[in-house]
Amino acid sequence: MRLELPYDLRPDPGLPVPGYWDAHLEPGAGPQPPGGGARLLAAADGYWARRGLPAESGQVLAGPGAEPLLFALLAAVDGDAVLARPAAAWQAPVARLLGRRVHTAPTPPEGGGVPDPFALLETVRRARADGANPRLLMLSAVDDPSGTVTAPELLHETCEAAAEAGLLIVSDETYSDTLHHHDTVLLSPAEMLPEHTVVLTDLGATLVPAAVPAALARFPGTAHGAAWRDRAVDVLAALRAVLAGPVAAATTYVLTEPAEVTDRSAAANLLHARTAAAAYRAVTEAGALCRPPRAGCQLYVSLGAPGPGAAAALEGRLTAALRYRVLGGHRFGDDPMEPRVRIDTGALHGTTETERRTALSAADPTAVPHIASALSAMTAALAAVLADSPTRSAGPAGQTQVSGSADTGSRGGGG
């Protein structure tokens, strides 16, 4: 059976395009070479260094979005991919385009896009016993779909399990700069297994307008890391997957993170924290189950009773009721019988540039009329679903109703 996927599987942060982005586009600039030009890669080096992951230009790649970069990374390595369950909805389709098998290992009850270490080892053991060749683990300490953050202790144990299983790691750190709380501790697998980890980040969640595909990858500073990068560049060249010159110019500017960029990042994180906290309250007050969000602009909500096609049915109903895209858990590799959906809180910020600018500049975003109205509509839609659903005996393991504060911070500046 063919799984129909929406075009855009990523949560929209719901932010206006900043004036400095348009100001630094260079209309006459030519296309970049595959992997990025010298100025762009030098800016990327500084970007990684400010996040405690110093790199040289020979360790970094830039491309038109995370999907082409992941495709190039996978094409440059033999073997199958192992993903968390659930995981970002765009990852498995990229691996399957290459004809690779995709193996999934469940995440622990507390959430996060990092597999349980024991489940990971068992998944790899069974796959190899069946003749498969799992070679690469893709994980994300800051998770899409749930907006949760993996504890450093668990991340360390999973990295140790990956090393024991002989897996290379691709760490998707797209949302690592969107932490809601100053006291949230976040580590990268590249700090634990630097010789075996590629870091991938889609800049559309933070520094670049969401509609502009731009992403970075950082490779290990080793001989095999350099070889992996070179093979990935060859794939990008064959696909002609390069950044347009004007986009590369503006991306180079934002990667240097001058004050106007970091101020904007801080304001965006504060907006995400406040609207996500308000959405979490709306969800739980309606009687649904959800883990408290710690980063990003998404919630992973469970409501109603399980049953055949429950995730798809809930997706359709809430998409119609809220009038914006809601993705069911089956999109993320989760059990299609479980009534779970990702709700993107960026949709609360408005549909026009004016509404989004108002949300970003508001002292209290939840008091802005169009946001308050959207929150009320969310509560009503969820309550209506629950009213029509059989009573559920227990929610998914680990999905608590304990709220956190809405303080804001960022690992990489701007918090």
Short mmCIF file of C-alpha atoms in Angstrom, two decimals:
data_model
loop_
_atom_site.label_atom_id
_atom_site.label_comp_id
_atom_site.label_asym_id
_atom_site.label_seq_id
_atom_site.Cartn_x
_atom_site.Cartn_y
_atom_site.Cartn_z
CA MET A 1 0.00 0.00 0.00
CA ARG A 2 1.35 3.40 -0.97
CA LEU A 3 1.59 5.99 1.82
CA GLU A 4 0.58 9.39 0.47
CA LEU A 5 2.73 12.10 2.03
CA PRO A 6 1.97 15.82 2.22
CA TYR A 7 4.49 18.00 0.42
CA ASP A 8 5.74 19.81 3.53
CA LEU A 9 6.29 17.54 6.51
CA ARG A 10 8.09 20.09 8.67
CA PRO A 11 6.44 22.27 11.31
CA ASP A 12 6.17 25.84 10.07
CA PRO A 13 7.65 28.20 12.70
CA GLY A 14 5.13 30.86 11.68
CA LEU A 15 7.62 33.73 11.60
CA PRO A 16 7.71 36.79 9.33
CA VAL A 17 10.60 37.18 6.89
CA PRO A 18 13.13 39.54 8.52
CA GLY A 19 14.13 42.69 6.66
CA TYR A 20 17.82 41.85 6.85
CA TRP A 21 17.23 38.66 4.82
CA ASP A 22 15.94 40.53 1.79
CA ALA A 23 18.62 43.18 2.25
CA HIS A 24 21.43 40.63 1.92
CA LEU A 25 20.13 38.72 -1.07
CA GLU A 26 22.46 39.37 -4.01
CA PRO A 27 20.29 39.14 -7.14
CA GLY A 28 23.23 38.92 -9.52
CA ALA A 29 25.15 36.24 -7.63
CA GLY A 30 25.87 33.04 -9.54
CA PRO A 31 25.08 29.54 -8.27
CA GLN A 32 27.26 27.96 -5.62
CA PRO A 33 29.53 25.01 -6.34
CA PRO A 34 28.25 21.66 -5.01
CA GLY A 35 28.63 21.69 -1.23
CA GLY A 36 28.95 25.47 -1.01
CA GLY A 37 31.46 28.20 -1.84
CA ALA A 38 34.37 29.41 0.27
CA ARG A 39 32.59 32.39 1.91
CA LEU A 40 29.56 30.34 2.85
CA LEU A 41 31.63 27.49 4.29
CA ALA A 42 33.79 29.90 6.29
CA ALA A 43 30.61 31.35 7.82
CA ALA A 44 29.41 27.80 8.53
CA ASP A 45 32.71 27.06 10.31
CA GLY A 46 32.06 29.96 12.68
CA TYR A 47 28.46 28.85 13.18
CA TRP A 48 29.58 25.41 14.36
CA ALA A 49 32.44 26.80 16.47
CA ARG A 50 30.03 28.99 18.46
CA ARG A 51 28.13 25.82 19.28
CA GLY A 52 31.17 24.03 20.66
CA LEU A 53 31.78 22.03 17.46
CA PRO A 54 34.74 23.72 15.76
CA ALA A 55 35.20 22.73 12.15
CA GLU A 56 37.26 23.58 9.12
CA SER A 57 35.87 24.22 5.65
CA GLY A 58 36.83 20.69 4.60
CA GLN A 59 34.40 19.30 7.20
CA VAL A 60 31.31 21.25 6.17
CA LEU A 61 28.74 21.03 3.37
CA ALA A 62 25.85 23.31 2.45
CA GLY A 63 22.90 22.35 0.33
CA PRO A 64 19.34 23.28 -0.67
CA GLY A 65 17.59 21.69 2.29
CA ALA A 66 18.11 18.80 4.67
CA GLU A 67 16.49 16.25 2.35
CA PRO A 68 19.11 16.56 -0.44
CA LEU A 69 21.90 16.53 2.15
CA LEU A 70 20.54 13.39 3.83
CA PHE A 71 20.13 11.77 0.43
CA ALA A 72 23.79 12.54 -0.34
CA LEU A 73 24.92 11.28 3.08
CA LEU A 74 23.06 7.98 2.67
CA ALA A 75 24.17 7.53 -0.94
CA ALA A 76 27.79 7.93 0.19
CA VAL A 77 27.52 5.08 2.74
CA ASP A 78 26.58 1.46 2.13
CA GLY A 79 23.93 -0.15 4.28
CA ASP A 80 20.54 0.50 5.81
CA ALA A 81 19.30 3.26 8.09
CA VAL A 82 18.05 2.92 11.67
CA LEU A 83 15.58 5.56 12.84
CA ALA A 84 13.89 6.36 16.12
CA ARG A 85 10.18 5.57 16.39
CA PRO A 86 8.60 8.08 16.06
CA ALA A 87 10.99 10.18 13.98
CA ALA A 88 10.76 13.23 11.74
CA ALA A 89 8.42 12.35 8.89
CA TRP A 90 10.80 13.36 6.08
CA GLN A 91 13.65 11.00 7.02
CA ALA A 92 12.37 7.52 6.10
CA PRO A 93 11.13 8.54 2.62
CA VAL A 94 14.61 9.82 1.73
CA ALA A 95 16.18 6.48 2.71
CA ARG A 96 13.56 4.54 0.75
CA LEU A 97 14.24 6.59 -2.38
CA LEU A 98 17.65 4.94 -2.37
CA GLY A 99 16.11 1.49 -1.99
CA ARG A 100 17.47 1.17 1.54
CA ARG A 101 15.65 -0.74 4.22
CA VAL A 102 14.59 1.34 7.20
CA HIS A 103 14.71 -0.19 10.68
CA THR A 104 13.10 1.56 13.64
CA ALA A 105 13.80 1.37 17.36
CA PRO A 106 11.36 2.84 19.90
CA THR A 107 12.14 5.90 21.94
CA PRO A 108 11.85 5.75 25.73
CA PRO A 109 8.64 6.86 27.48
CA GLU A 110 9.99 10.33 28.29
CA GLY A 111 10.19 11.14 24.59
CA GLY A 112 12.85 12.54 22.33
CA GLY A 113 14.06 11.41 18.93
CA VAL A 114 16.74 9.09 20.36
CA PRO A 115 16.12 5.32 20.53
CA ASP A 116 16.27 3.44 23.78
CA PRO A 117 19.80 1.95 23.84
CA PHE A 118 18.69 -1.62 24.60
CA ALA A 119 15.96 -1.48 21.96
CA LEU A 120 18.52 -0.16 19.49
CA LEU A 121 20.89 -3.07 20.07
CA GLU A 122 18.05 -5.59 19.76
CA THR A 123 16.78 -3.93 16.57
CA VAL A 124 20.23 -4.11 14.98
CA ARG A 125 20.73 -7.72 16.13
CA ARG A 126 17.45 -8.86 14.64
CA ALA A 127 18.03 -6.97 11.40
CA ARG A 128 21.43 -8.54 10.90
CA ALA A 129 20.05 -11.97 11.76
CA ASP A 130 17.55 -11.45 8.92
CA GLY A 131 20.34 -10.65 6.49
CA ALA A 132 19.98 -6.85 6.56
CA ASN A 133 22.90 -4.45 6.92
CA PRO A 134 22.05 -1.59 9.31
CA ARG A 135 24.95 0.85 9.08
CA LEU A 136 23.73 4.30 10.01
CA LEU A 137 21.68 5.62 12.94
CA MET A 138 19.72 8.84 12.53
CA LEU A 139 18.66 10.53 15.73
CA SER A 140 17.71 13.93 17.10
CA ALA A 141 18.20 14.99 20.71
CA VAL A 142 15.63 17.76 20.12
CA ASP A 143 12.70 15.94 18.65
CA ASP A 144 10.26 16.40 15.85
CA PRO A 145 7.39 15.47 16.33
CA SER A 146 7.25 15.83 20.11
CA GLY A 147 9.27 18.96 20.88
CA THR A 148 10.99 17.11 23.73
CA VAL A 149 14.71 17.07 24.55
CA THR A 150 16.70 13.91 25.31
CA ALA A 151 18.55 13.85 28.63
CA PRO A 152 22.35 13.78 28.26
CA GLU A 153 22.58 10.49 30.19
CA LEU A 154 20.26 8.69 27.78
CA LEU A 155 21.95 10.23 24.75
CA HIS A 156 25.32 9.02 26.03
CA GLU A 157 24.00 5.48 26.55
CA THR A 158 22.49 5.40 23.06
CA CYS A 159 25.73 6.67 21.51
CA GLU A 160 27.62 3.92 23.34
CA ALA A 161 25.12 1.36 22.00
CA ALA A 162 25.57 2.74 18.47
CA ALA A 163 29.35 2.44 18.79
CA GLU A 164 28.98 -1.14 20.08
CA ALA A 165 26.79 -1.96 17.09
CA GLY A 166 29.24 -0.37 14.65
CA LEU A 167 26.79 2.32 13.50
CA LEU A 168 27.68 5.70 12.08
CA ILE A 169 25.49 8.51 13.43
CA VAL A 170 23.69 11.33 11.65
CA SER A 171 22.52 13.79 14.30
CA ASP A 172 19.68 16.03 13.13
CA GLU A 173 20.14 19.20 15.19
CA THR A 174 17.64 21.36 13.36
CA TYR A 175 15.85 22.38 16.56
CA SER A 176 18.85 22.56 18.89
CA ASP A 177 18.76 26.36 18.85
CA THR A 178 15.08 26.54 19.79
CA LEU A 179 15.18 25.53 23.46
CA HIS A 180 12.40 27.05 25.56
CA HIS A 181 14.23 26.97 28.89
CA HIS A 182 17.62 28.30 29.96
CA ASP A 183 18.17 25.33 32.26
CA THR A 184 17.61 22.61 29.62
CA VAL A 185 20.88 20.70 29.13
CA LEU A 186 21.53 19.67 25.55
CA LEU A 187 24.48 17.73 24.16
CA SER A 188 25.37 16.63 20.65
CA PRO A 189 26.49 13.11 19.71
CA ALA A 190 29.39 14.87 17.96
CA GLU A 191 30.68 15.76 21.45
CA MET A 192 30.52 12.11 22.50
CA LEU A 193 31.52 10.26 19.31
CA PRO A 194 33.24 12.98 17.25
CA GLU A 195 34.89 10.53 14.85
CA HIS A 196 31.65 8.76 13.94
CA THR A 197 29.03 11.55 13.83
CA VAL A 198 27.77 13.81 11.06
CA VAL A 199 25.67 16.74 12.26
CA LEU A 200 22.83 17.92 10.05
CA THR A 201 20.77 21.08 10.52
CA ASP A 202 18.00 22.59 8.44
CA LEU A 203 18.35 26.36 8.76
CA GLY A 204 14.70 26.96 7.89
CA ALA A 205 13.73 26.35 11.51
CA THR A 206 15.88 29.20 12.81
CA LEU A 207 18.09 31.50 10.72
CA VAL A 208 16.59 31.24 7.23
CA PRO A 209 12.95 31.86 6.17
CA ALA A 210 11.02 28.60 6.36
CA ALA A 211 10.16 28.69 2.65
CA VAL A 212 13.85 28.83 1.64
CA PRO A 213 15.58 25.40 1.50
CA ALA A 214 19.03 25.72 3.07
CA ALA A 215 20.89 23.27 5.31
CA LEU A 216 24.35 22.42 6.63
CA ALA A 217 26.20 19.20 7.40
CA ARG A 218 29.34 18.88 9.53
CA PHE A 219 31.55 15.80 9.04
CA PRO A 220 34.14 14.22 11.36
CA GLY A 221 37.62 15.68 11.05
CA THR A 222 39.09 12.32 10.10
CA ALA A 223 40.22 10.61 6.91
CA HIS A 224 37.00 8.61 6.67
CA GLY A 225 35.02 11.77 7.43
CA ALA A 226 36.75 13.58 4.57
CA ALA A 227 36.10 10.64 2.24
CA TRP A 228 32.44 10.56 3.26
CA ARG A 229 32.16 14.30 2.58
CA ASP A 230 33.82 13.98 -0.83
CA ARG A 231 31.41 11.23 -1.87
CA ALA A 232 28.48 13.33 -0.68
CA VAL A 233 29.73 16.28 -2.77
CA ASP A 234 29.79 14.01 -5.82
CA VAL A 235 26.16 13.07 -5.19
CA LEU A 236 25.13 16.72 -4.83
CA ALA A 237 26.96 17.53 -8.06
CA ALA A 238 25.22 14.70 -9.92
CA LEU A 239 21.83 15.96 -8.70
CA ARG A 240 22.77 19.60 -9.28
CA ALA A 241 21.61 20.16 -5.71
CA VAL A 242 23.24 23.53 -5.06
CA LEU A 243 22.23 26.74 -3.35
CA ALA A 244 21.22 29.61 -5.61
CA GLY A 245 23.67 32.52 -5.47
CA PRO A 246 21.29 35.08 -3.89
CA VAL A 247 20.22 32.59 -1.21
CA ALA A 248 23.85 31.68 -0.50
CA ALA A 249 24.72 35.36 0.01
CA ALA A 250 21.94 35.94 2.54
CA THR A 251 22.66 32.61 4.24
CA THR A 252 26.33 33.56 4.61
CA TYR A 253 25.26 36.77 6.36
CA VAL A 254 22.88 35.12 8.86
CA LEU A 255 25.43 32.39 9.67
CA THR A 256 27.80 35.07 11.00
CA GLU A 257 25.04 35.88 13.54
CA PRO A 258 25.41 39.64 14.00
CA ALA A 259 23.35 41.32 16.72
CA GLU A 260 20.23 41.83 14.62
CA VAL A 261 20.16 38.11 13.82
CA THR A 262 20.72 36.91 17.41
CA ASP A 263 18.13 39.42 18.69
CA ARG A 264 15.64 38.05 16.21
CA SER A 265 16.48 34.45 17.24
CA ALA A 266 15.93 35.31 20.90
CA ALA A 267 12.56 36.93 20.14
CA ALA A 268 11.51 33.92 18.05
CA ASN A 269 12.43 31.48 20.81
CA LEU A 270 10.48 33.50 23.35
CA LEU A 271 7.46 33.50 21.06
CA HIS A 272 7.74 29.73 20.51
CA ALA A 273 8.05 29.11 24.24
CA ARG A 274 5.01 31.17 25.12
CA THR A 275 2.71 29.95 22.38
CA ALA A 276 3.78 26.33 22.89
CA ALA A 277 3.10 26.63 26.64
CA ALA A 278 -0.32 28.14 25.92
CA ALA A 279 -1.09 25.42 23.37
CA TYR A 280 0.00 22.78 25.87
CA ARG A 281 -2.43 24.21 28.42
CA ALA A 282 -5.20 24.24 25.81
CA VAL A 283 -4.50 20.64 24.89
CA THR A 284 -4.45 19.33 28.45
CA GLU A 285 -7.43 21.43 29.53
CA ALA A 286 -9.38 19.83 26.70
CA GLY A 287 -8.53 16.42 28.22
CA ALA A 288 -5.90 15.29 25.73
CA LEU A 289 -2.50 13.85 26.64
CA CYS A 290 0.77 15.48 25.67
CA ARG A 291 4.36 15.71 26.83
CA PRO A 292 5.39 19.25 27.82
CA PRO A 293 7.26 20.87 24.90
CA ARG A 294 10.85 21.89 25.60
CA ALA A 295 11.90 23.17 22.16
CA GLY A 296 10.66 23.97 18.69
CA CYS A 297 7.12 24.78 17.61
CA GLN A 298 5.26 21.47 17.84
CA LEU A 299 3.27 19.30 20.23
CA TYR A 300 2.64 15.57 19.95
CA VAL A 301 -0.89 14.99 21.17
CA SER A 302 -2.83 11.82 21.97
CA LEU A 303 -6.59 11.87 22.28
CA GLY A 304 -9.36 9.36 21.89
CA ALA A 305 -9.26 5.58 21.80
CA PRO A 306 -6.97 3.40 19.65
CA GLY A 307 -8.31 1.49 16.70
CA PRO A 308 -7.76 0.77 13.01
CA GLY A 309 -6.71 3.95 11.19
CA ALA A 310 -7.02 6.05 14.34
CA ALA A 311 -4.03 8.27 13.54
CA ALA A 312 -5.17 9.01 9.97
CA ALA A 313 -8.75 9.66 11.08
CA LEU A 314 -7.61 12.08 13.78
CA GLU A 315 -5.33 13.82 11.28
CA GLY A 316 -8.21 14.39 8.89
CA ARG A 317 -10.63 15.58 11.51
CA LEU A 318 -8.30 18.06 13.18
CA THR A 319 -6.96 19.37 9.88
CA ALA A 320 -10.53 20.18 8.85
CA ALA A 321 -11.45 21.67 12.23
CA LEU A 322 -8.33 23.81 12.68
CA ARG A 323 -7.95 24.72 8.98
CA TYR A 324 -4.25 24.02 8.92
CA ARG A 325 -2.22 20.87 8.40
CA VAL A 326 -2.13 18.43 11.33
CA LEU A 327 -0.07 15.26 10.80
CA GLY A 328 -1.04 11.90 12.26
CA GLY A 329 1.43 9.72 14.12
CA HIS A 330 1.57 7.25 11.21
CA ARG A 331 3.54 9.92 9.28
CA PHE A 332 6.32 9.60 11.85
CA GLY A 333 6.53 5.81 11.86
CA ASP A 334 4.31 5.56 14.94
CA ASP A 335 1.56 2.98 15.43
CA PRO A 336 -1.27 3.90 13.01
CA MET A 337 -3.78 2.49 15.49
CA GLU A 338 -2.81 5.05 18.12
CA PRO A 339 -4.71 8.37 17.91
CA ARG A 340 -1.70 10.69 17.94
CA VAL A 341 -1.06 13.87 15.96
CA ARG A 342 1.54 16.59 15.73
CA ILE A 343 0.09 20.07 16.15
CA ASP A 344 2.30 22.89 14.88
CA THR A 345 2.17 25.88 17.21
CA GLY A 346 3.64 28.18 14.57
CA ALA A 347 0.21 28.12 12.92
CA LEU A 348 -1.09 30.12 15.90
CA HIS A 349 1.09 33.10 14.94
CA GLY A 350 -1.09 34.00 11.96
CA THR A 351 -1.35 33.50 8.24
CA THR A 352 -0.13 36.90 7.01
CA GLU A 353 3.18 38.71 7.44
CA THR A 354 1.36 41.43 9.40
CA GLU A 355 -0.16 38.95 11.85
CA ARG A 356 3.18 37.20 12.31
CA ARG A 357 5.04 40.47 12.91
CA THR A 358 2.44 41.37 15.51
CA ALA A 359 2.91 38.01 17.24
CA LEU A 360 6.70 38.32 17.23
CA SER A 361 6.69 41.81 18.75
CA ALA A 362 3.90 41.28 21.30
CA ALA A 363 4.79 41.46 25.00
CA ASP A 364 2.15 38.76 25.60
CA PRO A 365 1.47 36.82 22.38
CA THR A 366 -1.45 34.94 23.93
CA ALA A 367 -3.30 38.24 24.37
CA VAL A 368 -3.10 39.03 20.64
CA PRO A 369 -6.67 38.57 19.34
CA HIS A 370 -5.91 36.22 16.45
CA ILE A 371 -3.71 34.00 18.66
CA ALA A 372 -6.28 33.93 21.48
CA SER A 373 -8.95 32.97 18.94
CA ALA A 374 -6.77 30.19 17.50
CA LEU A 375 -6.12 28.79 20.99
CA SER A 376 -9.84 28.77 21.74
CA ALA A 377 -10.53 26.99 18.46
CA MET A 378 -7.88 24.39 19.31
CA THR A 379 -9.43 23.70 22.71
CA ALA A 380 -12.90 23.39 21.18
CA ALA A 381 -11.73 21.08 18.38
CA LEU A 382 -9.91 18.75 20.76
CA ALA A 383 -12.82 18.69 23.20
CA ALA A 384 -15.20 17.81 20.35
CA VAL A 385 -13.02 14.89 19.31
CA LEU A 386 -12.85 13.59 22.86
CA ALA A 387 -16.59 13.98 23.33
CA ASP A 388 -17.17 11.71 20.34
CA SER A 389 -14.54 9.12 21.32
CA PRO A 390 -14.82 6.10 23.62
CA THR A 391 -13.11 6.58 26.95
CA ARG A 392 -9.49 5.56 26.93
CA SER A 393 -8.23 3.56 29.89
CA ALA A 394 -4.72 4.96 29.88
CA GLY A 395 -2.59 7.29 27.81
CA PRO A 396 0.67 6.41 26.09
CA ALA A 397 3.46 5.63 28.51
CA GLY A 398 5.28 8.68 29.72
CA GLN A 399 2.81 11.27 28.33
CA THR A 400 2.31 13.30 31.46
CA GLN A 401 0.28 16.43 32.12
CA VAL A 402 2.94 18.26 34.07
CA SER A 403 3.52 21.73 32.70
CA GLY A 404 6.84 23.56 32.63
CA SER A 405 7.65 27.26 32.61
CA ALA A 406 7.84 29.22 29.38
CA ASP A 407 11.28 30.73 29.89
CA THR A 408 13.41 30.83 26.78
CA GLY A 409 16.98 30.10 25.82
CA SER A 410 19.21 28.82 23.05
CA ARG A 411 22.25 26.61 22.93
CA GLY A 412 23.79 28.52 20.09
CA GLY A 413 23.16 32.18 20.82
CA GLY A 414 20.15 34.43 20.87
CA GLY A 415 18.67 33.06 24.09
#
